[in-house]
CSV table of C-alpha atoms in Angstrom, one decimal:
chain,number,residue,atom,x,y,z
A,182,GLU,CA,-10.7,100.3,65.2
A,183,PRO,CA,-11.8,100.1,68.8
A,184,GLU,CA,-13.0,96.7,70.3
A,185,VAL,CA,-15.3,95.1,73.0
A,186,THR,CA,-13.4,92.5,74.9
A,187,GLN,CA,-14.7,89.6,76.4
A,188,THR,CA,-13.2,87.0,78.7
A,189,PRO,CA,-12.3,83.6,79.2
A,190,SER,CA,-13.5,82.9,75.3
A,191,HIS,CA,-14.5,79.6,77.1
A,192,GLN,CA,-15.4,78.0,80.3
A,193,VAL,CA,-17.2,74.6,81.5
A,194,THR,CA,-18.5,74.6,84.9
A,195,GLN,CA,-20.0,72.3,87.2
A,196,MET,CA,-23.6,72.7,87.6
A,197,GLY,CA,-24.3,74.8,90.6
A,198,GLN,CA,-21.3,76.4,90.7
A,199,GLU,CA,-21.4,80.9,90.5
A,200,VAL,CA,-19.3,82.4,87.1
A,201,ILE,CA,-18.8,85.5,86.4
A,202,LEU,CA,-17.8,86.5,82.5
A,203,ARG,CA,-16.2,89.8,82.4
A,204,CYS,CA,-16.1,92.2,79.5
A,205,VAL,CA,-14.4,95.2,78.3
A,206,PRO,CA,-16.7,97.6,76.6
A,207,ILE,CA,-15.2,100.4,74.7
A,208,SER,CA,-14.2,103.1,76.2
A,209,ASN,CA,-16.6,106.6,75.5
A,210,HIS,CA,-19.2,104.1,76.1
A,211,LEU,CA,-22.3,104.7,77.5
A,212,TYR,CA,-24.6,101.9,77.4
A,213,PHE,CA,-23.7,97.6,77.7
A,214,TYR,CA,-25.6,94.8,76.7
A,215,TRP,CA,-26.2,91.1,78.0
A,216,TYR,CA,-27.2,88.4,75.0
A,217,ARG,CA,-26.9,85.3,75.8
A,218,GLN,CA,-26.9,82.3,71.9
A,219,ILE,CA,-28.1,79.0,73.0
A,220,LEU,CA,-26.4,76.7,70.2
A,221,GLY,CA,-28.4,77.0,67.2
A,222,GLN,CA,-30.5,79.4,68.4
A,223,LYS,CA,-31.4,82.7,68.4
A,224,VAL,CA,-29.7,85.4,69.4
A,225,GLU,CA,-31.3,86.6,73.3
A,226,PHE,CA,-31.7,89.7,75.0
A,227,LEU,CA,-30.2,89.7,78.7
A,228,VAL,CA,-29.9,93.4,80.1
A,229,SER,CA,-29.2,96.6,79.8
A,230,PHE,CA,-26.8,98.7,82.2
A,231,TYR,CA,-26.5,102.8,81.6
A,232,ASN,CA,-25.0,105.0,84.0
A,233,ASN,CA,-25.0,102.1,87.2
A,234,GLU,CA,-27.7,100.6,86.9
A,235,ILE,CA,-29.9,98.1,84.7
A,236,SER,CA,-32.1,100.2,82.2
A,237,GLU,CA,-33.9,97.3,80.9
A,238,LYS,CA,-34.3,93.5,81.4
A,239,SER,CA,-35.3,90.5,79.6
A,240,GLU,CA,-37.4,87.8,81.6
A,241,ILE,CA,-34.9,85.3,81.3
A,242,PHE,CA,-32.7,87.1,83.3
A,243,ASP,CA,-33.9,86.0,87.1
A,244,ASP,CA,-31.8,86.1,90.1
A,245,GLN,CA,-30.3,83.8,88.8
A,246,PHE,CA,-28.3,86.2,86.9
A,247,SER,CA,-26.7,90.2,87.7
A,248,VAL,CA,-24.1,92.1,86.1
A,249,GLU,CA,-22.0,94.7,87.8
A,250,ARG,CA,-19.3,98.1,86.1
A,251,PRO,CA,-17.0,97.5,89.5
A,252,ASP,CA,-14.5,100.2,88.3
A,253,GLY,CA,-15.3,101.8,85.7
A,254,SER,CA,-14.0,99.8,82.3
A,255,ASN,CA,-15.2,96.7,83.0
A,256,PHE,CA,-18.8,95.1,83.0
A,257,THR,CA,-19.3,91.6,84.5
A,258,LEU,CA,-22.3,89.1,84.3
A,259,LYS,CA,-22.4,86.3,87.2
A,260,ILE,CA,-24.3,83.9,87.0
A,261,ARG,CA,-25.6,82.2,90.4
A,262,SER,CA,-25.8,78.0,90.9
A,263,THR,CA,-25.5,77.9,87.0
A,264,LYS,CA,-27.9,75.4,85.4
A,265,LEU,CA,-27.4,72.6,82.6
A,266,GLU,CA,-29.7,75.6,80.3
A,267,ASP,CA,-27.7,77.6,80.9
A,268,SER,CA,-24.6,76.6,78.5
A,269,ALA,CA,-25.0,79.2,75.8
A,270,MET,CA,-22.6,81.6,74.0
A,271,TYR,CA,-22.6,84.6,76.0
A,272,PHE,CA,-22.0,88.2,74.2
A,273,CYS,CA,-21.6,91.4,75.8
A,274,ALA,CA,-21.8,94.6,73.5
A,275,SER,CA,-21.5,98.4,74.1
A,276,GLN,CA,-23.0,101.3,72.1
A,277,GLY,CA,-22.0,104.9,72.7
A,278,ALA,CA,-24.6,108.0,72.0
A,279,ALA,CA,-22.3,109.3,69.2
A,280,THR,CA,-22.6,106.4,67.2
A,281,GLY,CA,-25.6,106.3,65.8
A,282,ASN,CA,-27.0,103.4,68.5
A,283,THR,CA,-25.0,100.5,66.8
A,284,ILE,CA,-24.6,97.9,69.3
A,285,TYR,CA,-20.7,97.0,68.7
A,286,PHE,CA,-20.8,93.2,70.1
A,287,GLY,CA,-17.5,91.0,71.5
A,288,GLU,CA,-16.4,87.8,70.8
A,289,GLY,CA,-18.5,86.0,73.2
A,290,SER,CA,-17.7,83.5,75.6
A,291,TRP,CA,-18.9,80.3,75.5
A,292,LEU,CA,-20.3,78.7,79.1
A,293,THR,CA,-20.4,74.7,79.0
A,294,VAL,CA,-22.1,73.3,82.1
A,295,VAL,CA,-21.8,70.1,82.7
B,228,ARG,CA,-47.1,87.9,66.2
B,229,LYS,CA,-43.4,87.6,67.9
B,230,GLU,CA,-41.8,91.1,68.2
B,231,VAL,CA,-39.3,90.8,65.7
B,232,GLU,CA,-40.2,87.6,62.9
B,233,GLN,CA,-37.5,86.3,59.8
B,234,ASP,CA,-37.7,83.8,57.4
B,235,PRO,CA,-34.7,81.0,58.7
B,236,GLY,CA,-34.2,79.9,55.0
B,237,PRO,CA,-31.8,79.6,54.3
B,238,PHE,CA,-31.2,81.3,50.8
B,239,ASN,CA,-29.5,78.9,48.5
B,240,VAL,CA,-28.4,81.1,45.9
B,241,PRO,CA,-25.8,80.6,42.9
B,242,GLU,CA,-22.8,83.4,42.9
B,243,GLY,CA,-23.9,86.8,40.4
B,244,ALA,CA,-27.9,86.7,42.4
B,245,THR,CA,-30.1,88.9,43.8
B,246,VAL,CA,-31.7,88.3,47.1
B,247,ALA,CA,-33.5,90.1,49.5
B,248,PHE,CA,-34.9,89.5,53.0
B,249,ASN,CA,-37.1,90.6,54.5
B,250,CYS,CA,-37.7,91.2,58.9
B,251,THR,CA,-41.7,91.8,60.0
B,252,TYR,CA,-41.4,94.2,63.8
B,253,SER,CA,-44.8,93.7,65.7
B,254,ASN,CA,-44.2,97.0,67.8
B,255,SER,CA,-44.7,100.2,66.0
B,256,ALA,CA,-42.9,102.6,68.4
B,257,SER,CA,-39.3,100.8,67.3
B,258,GLN,CA,-37.3,103.6,65.8
B,259,SER,CA,-34.1,101.9,65.6
B,260,PHE,CA,-33.7,99.2,63.0
B,261,PHE,CA,-30.4,97.6,61.6
B,262,TRP,CA,-29.5,94.6,59.9
B,263,TYR,CA,-26.5,92.3,61.1
B,264,ARG,CA,-24.0,90.1,60.1
B,265,GLN,CA,-23.3,86.4,62.3
B,266,ASP,CA,-20.6,84.0,60.1
B,267,CYS,CA,-21.4,80.5,62.5
B,268,ARG,CA,-19.9,80.9,65.7
B,269,LYS,CA,-19.0,84.3,65.8
B,270,GLU,CA,-19.9,87.4,67.4
B,271,PRO,CA,-23.5,90.0,65.7
B,272,LYS,CA,-21.5,92.2,63.4
B,273,LEU,CA,-23.3,95.6,61.9
B,274,LEU,CA,-23.5,95.4,58.4
B,275,MET,CA,-26.2,98.1,58.6
B,276,SER,CA,-28.1,100.5,59.8
B,277,VAL,CA,-31.9,100.9,57.9
B,278,TYR,CA,-33.0,104.7,57.6
B,279,SER,CA,-36.5,105.3,57.3
B,280,SER,CA,-36.2,107.1,53.6
B,281,GLY,CA,-34.3,103.7,52.8
B,282,ASN,CA,-30.7,103.2,52.1
B,283,GLU,CA,-27.6,101.7,50.4
B,284,ASP,CA,-23.6,100.9,50.8
B,285,GLY,CA,-22.0,98.8,47.9
B,286,ARG,CA,-24.1,95.5,46.9
B,287,PHE,CA,-26.6,96.2,50.2
B,288,THR,CA,-29.7,97.9,50.5
B,289,ALA,CA,-32.3,98.3,53.3
B,290,GLN,CA,-35.1,99.3,53.7
B,291,LEU,CA,-38.1,100.3,56.0
B,292,ASN,CA,-41.7,100.3,55.7
B,293,ARG,CA,-43.5,101.5,59.1
B,294,ALA,CA,-46.8,100.8,57.6
B,295,SER,CA,-46.3,97.4,57.5
B,296,GLN,CA,-43.6,97.4,59.8
B,297,TYR,CA,-41.1,95.0,58.0
B,298,ILE,CA,-37.7,96.1,57.2
B,299,SER,CA,-36.2,94.6,53.8
B,300,LEU,CA,-32.0,93.9,52.6
B,301,LEU,CA,-31.0,93.9,49.6
B,302,ILE,CA,-28.0,92.0,48.3
B,303,ARG,CA,-26.9,92.0,44.6
B,304,ASP,CA,-24.3,90.3,42.9
B,305,SER,CA,-23.7,88.1,46.1
B,306,LYS,CA,-20.3,86.9,46.9
B,307,LEU,CA,-19.3,83.3,48.0
B,308,SER,CA,-18.6,85.5,51.5
B,309,ASP,CA,-22.2,86.7,51.5
B,310,SER,CA,-23.1,83.2,52.9
B,311,ALA,CA,-23.7,83.8,56.9
B,312,THR,CA,-26.8,84.6,58.8
B,313,TYR,CA,-28.9,87.9,58.6
B,314,LEU,CA,-30.2,89.6,61.4
B,315,CYS,CA,-33.2,91.6,62.3
B,316,VAL,CA,-32.3,94.5,65.1
B,317,VAL,CA,-35.3,96.1,65.9
B,318,ASN,CA,-36.4,98.7,69.5
B,319,VAL,CA,-38.5,97.2,71.5
B,320,GLY,CA,-37.5,99.7,74.1
B,321,THR,CA,-34.9,102.8,74.2
B,322,TYR,CA,-32.6,100.6,75.5
B,323,LYS,CA,-33.6,97.3,74.7
B,324,TYR,CA,-32.8,95.8,71.2
B,325,ILE,CA,-34.0,92.5,70.2
B,326,PHE,CA,-33.2,90.0,67.3
B,327,GLY,CA,-34.9,87.9,65.1
B,328,THR,CA,-33.9,84.6,64.1
B,329,GLY,CA,-32.2,85.2,61.5
B,330,THR,CA,-32.1,84.4,57.8
B,331,ARG,CA,-29.1,81.9,56.0
B,332,LEU,CA,-28.2,82.7,53.1
B,333,LYS,CA,-25.6,80.1,51.4
B,334,VAL,CA,-24.3,81.3,47.5
B,335,LEU,CA,-23.2,78.7,46.2
B,336,ALA,CA,-19.9,78.8,43.1
Protein backbone atom coordinates (compact mmCIF):
# COMPACT_ATOMS: atom_id res chain seq x y z
CA GLU A 1 0.00 0.00 0.00
CA PRO A 2 1.40 3.42 -0.90
CA GLU A 3 2.44 5.49 2.05
CA VAL A 4 3.53 8.94 3.09
CA THR A 5 7.10 8.93 4.34
CA GLN A 6 8.63 11.49 6.67
CA THR A 7 12.17 12.29 7.74
CA PRO A 8 13.65 12.62 10.24
CA SER A 9 11.65 10.47 12.61
CA HIS A 10 13.11 12.39 15.54
CA GLN A 11 15.10 15.61 15.73
CA VAL A 12 16.50 17.46 18.70
CA THR A 13 17.37 21.09 18.07
CA GLN A 14 18.43 24.08 20.11
CA MET A 15 16.07 26.96 20.62
CA GLY A 16 16.53 29.55 17.91
CA GLN A 17 17.75 27.08 15.28
CA GLU A 18 16.03 26.44 11.98
CA VAL A 19 14.52 23.03 11.30
CA ILE A 20 13.35 21.45 8.05
CA LEU A 21 11.00 18.50 8.18
CA ARG A 22 10.68 16.47 5.01
CA CYS A 23 7.85 14.47 3.57
CA VAL A 24 7.33 12.39 0.46
CA PRO A 25 3.60 12.27 -0.21
CA ILE A 26 1.88 9.44 -2.03
CA SER A 27 2.64 9.80 -5.71
CA ASN A 28 -0.24 11.18 -7.81
CA HIS A 29 -1.75 12.85 -4.75
CA LEU A 30 -2.50 16.50 -5.24
CA TYR A 31 -3.16 17.99 -1.82
CA PHE A 32 -0.68 18.11 1.01
CA TYR A 33 -0.96 18.96 4.66
CA TRP A 34 1.04 19.53 7.78
CA TYR A 35 -0.43 18.91 11.20
CA ARG A 36 1.16 18.97 14.60
CA GLN A 37 0.37 17.24 17.87
CA ILE A 38 1.85 18.46 21.12
CA LEU A 39 2.26 15.57 23.56
CA GLY A 40 -1.05 14.74 25.17
CA GLN A 41 -2.99 17.21 23.05
CA LYS A 42 -5.11 17.11 19.93
CA VAL A 43 -3.94 16.95 16.33
CA GLU A 44 -3.85 20.54 15.07
CA PHE A 45 -4.10 21.73 11.48
CA LEU A 46 -1.19 23.87 10.31
CA VAL A 47 -1.45 24.27 6.55
CA SER A 48 -2.74 22.79 3.31
CA PHE A 49 -0.96 23.08 -0.03
CA TYR A 50 -2.12 22.59 -3.59
CA ASN A 51 -0.74 23.53 -6.98
CA ASN A 52 2.41 24.94 -5.46
CA GLU A 53 0.72 27.32 -3.13
CA ILE A 54 -0.85 27.42 0.29
CA SER A 55 -4.59 26.72 0.20
CA GLU A 56 -5.41 27.31 3.85
CA LYS A 57 -3.48 27.90 7.02
CA SER A 58 -4.25 28.12 10.70
CA GLU A 59 -3.40 30.87 13.14
CA ILE A 60 -0.57 28.66 14.38
CA PHE A 61 1.10 28.87 10.96
CA ASP A 62 2.70 32.29 11.40
CA ASP A 63 5.76 33.84 9.76
CA GLN A 64 7.96 31.38 11.60
CA PHE A 65 6.67 28.58 9.38
CA SER A 66 6.95 27.99 5.67
CA VAL A 67 6.22 25.13 3.29
CA GLU A 68 7.68 24.21 -0.03
CA ARG A 69 7.46 21.55 -2.68
CA PRO A 70 10.90 22.04 -4.16
CA ASP A 71 11.16 19.20 -6.65
CA GLY A 72 7.75 17.72 -7.37
CA SER A 73 8.12 14.88 -4.89
CA ASN A 74 9.24 16.29 -1.55
CA PHE A 75 7.07 18.51 0.62
CA THR A 76 8.88 20.36 3.37
CA LEU A 77 7.97 22.29 6.49
CA LYS A 78 10.53 24.82 7.65
CA ILE A 79 10.43 26.26 11.14
CA ARG A 80 12.66 29.31 11.55
CA SER A 81 14.03 30.21 14.97
CA THR A 82 12.43 27.34 16.87
CA LYS A 83 10.88 27.92 20.29
CA LEU A 84 10.45 25.49 23.17
CA GLU A 85 6.72 25.36 22.46
CA ASP A 86 7.38 24.05 18.94
CA SER A 87 8.24 20.69 20.49
CA ALA A 88 5.66 18.34 19.04
CA MET A 89 5.01 15.54 16.61
CA TYR A 90 4.61 16.92 13.10
CA PHE A 91 2.53 14.87 10.70
CA CYS A 92 2.60 15.25 6.96
CA ALA A 93 -0.44 14.07 5.04
CA SER A 94 -1.53 13.78 1.45
CA GLN A 95 -4.83 13.48 -0.32
CA GLY A 96 -5.70 12.53 -3.85
CA ALA A 97 -8.85 13.53 -5.67
CA ALA A 98 -9.53 9.95 -6.61
CA THR A 99 -9.45 8.66 -3.06
CA GLY A 100 -12.73 10.18 -1.95
CA ASN A 101 -10.98 12.79 0.10
CA THR A 102 -9.30 10.34 2.47
CA ILE A 103 -6.22 11.90 4.00
CA TYR A 104 -3.24 9.60 4.54
CA PHE A 105 -0.74 10.44 7.24
CA GLY A 106 2.95 9.80 7.54
CA GLU A 107 4.39 8.34 10.72
CA GLY A 108 5.41 11.75 11.94
CA SER A 109 8.56 13.64 12.85
CA TRP A 110 9.06 14.15 16.54
CA LEU A 111 10.70 17.53 17.16
CA THR A 112 12.25 18.34 20.52
CA VAL A 113 13.44 21.90 21.07
CA VAL A 114 15.84 22.31 23.99
CA ARG B 1 -18.74 26.34 20.35
CA LYS B 2 -15.62 24.44 19.34
CA GLU B 3 -15.29 23.53 15.67
CA VAL B 4 -15.19 19.82 16.43
CA GLU B 5 -15.98 18.46 19.86
CA GLN B 6 -15.66 15.00 21.37
CA ASP B 7 -15.99 13.53 24.83
CA PRO B 8 -12.37 12.69 25.72
CA GLY B 9 -13.39 9.67 27.80
CA PRO B 10 -11.83 7.34 28.71
CA PHE B 11 -14.44 4.75 27.93
CA ASN B 12 -13.54 1.51 29.69
CA VAL B 13 -15.61 -1.38 28.37
CA PRO B 14 -15.40 -5.17 28.66
CA GLU B 15 -14.57 -7.31 25.66
CA GLY B 16 -17.64 -8.02 23.60
CA ALA B 17 -19.42 -4.83 24.61
CA THR B 18 -20.97 -2.33 22.25
CA VAL B 19 -19.74 1.23 22.61
CA ALA B 20 -20.74 4.44 20.87
CA PHE B 21 -19.00 7.78 20.47
CA ASN B 22 -20.42 11.06 19.31
CA CYS B 23 -18.76 14.07 17.77
CA THR B 24 -20.37 17.46 17.24
CA TYR B 25 -19.29 20.04 14.70
CA SER B 26 -20.11 23.72 14.44
CA ASN B 27 -19.79 24.47 10.71
CA SER B 28 -23.08 23.71 8.97
CA ALA B 29 -21.31 23.85 5.59
CA SER B 30 -19.05 20.89 6.43
CA GLN B 31 -19.32 18.13 3.84
CA SER B 32 -16.63 15.58 4.67
CA PHE B 33 -16.56 13.53 7.82
CA PHE B 34 -14.23 10.80 8.97
CA TRP B 35 -13.35 8.64 11.89
CA TYR B 36 -9.66 8.04 12.42
CA ARG B 37 -7.97 5.81 14.94
CA GLN B 38 -4.77 6.79 16.72
CA ASP B 39 -2.65 4.45 18.78
CA CYS B 40 -0.28 5.90 21.35
CA ARG B 41 2.41 8.05 19.69
CA LYS B 42 1.44 6.86 16.22
CA GLU B 43 -0.05 8.59 13.24
CA PRO B 44 -3.82 8.81 12.75
CA LYS B 45 -5.15 6.06 10.50
CA LEU B 46 -8.43 6.16 8.66
CA LEU B 47 -11.08 3.97 10.22
CA MET B 48 -13.93 4.99 7.99
CA SER B 49 -15.47 7.84 6.10
CA VAL B 50 -18.96 8.88 7.16
CA TYR B 51 -21.61 9.10 4.49
CA SER B 52 -24.95 10.87 4.61
CA SER B 53 -26.91 7.63 4.62
CA GLY B 54 -24.73 6.04 7.25
CA ASN B 55 -22.31 3.24 6.57
CA GLU B 56 -21.04 0.06 8.09
CA ASP B 57 -17.71 -1.74 7.93
CA GLY B 58 -17.71 -5.00 9.82
CA ARG B 59 -18.19 -4.24 13.49
CA PHE B 60 -18.10 -0.49 12.91
CA THR B 61 -21.06 1.71 12.00
CA ALA B 62 -20.89 5.43 11.33
CA GLN B 63 -23.84 7.81 11.20
CA LEU B 64 -24.24 11.45 10.24
CA ASN B 65 -26.96 13.70 11.60
CA ARG B 66 -26.79 16.97 9.66
CA ALA B 67 -29.75 18.54 11.44
CA SER B 68 -28.08 18.21 14.82
CA GLN B 69 -24.57 18.50 13.41
CA TYR B 70 -23.06 15.38 14.84
CA ILE B 71 -21.52 12.15 13.70
CA SER B 72 -21.38 8.92 15.62
CA LEU B 73 -19.33 5.75 15.67
CA LEU B 74 -20.67 2.47 16.99
CA ILE B 75 -18.34 -0.42 17.73
CA ARG B 76 -19.94 -3.80 18.27
CA ASP B 77 -18.33 -6.83 19.90
CA SER B 78 -15.35 -4.83 21.15
CA LYS B 79 -11.94 -6.47 20.93
CA LEU B 80 -8.86 -5.78 23.03
CA SER B 81 -7.24 -4.52 19.83
CA ASP B 82 -9.88 -1.79 19.55
CA SER B 83 -8.21 0.03 22.46
CA ALA B 84 -7.08 3.34 20.98
CA THR B 85 -8.08 6.97 20.64
CA TYR B 86 -10.84 7.61 18.11
CA LEU B 87 -10.60 10.90 16.29
CA CYS B 88 -13.43 12.69 14.58
CA VAL B 89 -12.33 14.73 11.55
CA VAL B 90 -14.46 17.33 9.78
CA ASN B 91 -13.71 19.72 6.96
CA VAL B 92 -14.21 23.38 7.81
CA GLY B 93 -12.87 24.66 4.49
CA THR B 94 -12.25 23.15 1.10
CA TYR B 95 -8.87 21.84 2.22
CA LYS B 96 -8.92 22.35 5.94
CA TYR B 97 -9.75 19.37 8.07
CA ILE B 98 -10.06 19.76 11.81
CA PHE B 99 -9.63 17.02 14.37
CA GLY B 100 -11.58 16.61 17.55
CA THR B 101 -9.70 16.02 20.78
CA GLY B 102 -10.31 12.30 20.42
CA THR B 103 -12.12 9.79 22.59
CA ARG B 104 -10.00 7.23 24.41
CA LEU B 105 -11.31 3.68 24.43
CA LYS B 106 -9.93 0.93 26.59
CA VAL B 107 -11.32 -2.56 26.10
CA LEU B 108 -10.81 -4.72 29.17
CA ALA B 109 -10.30 -8.48 29.20
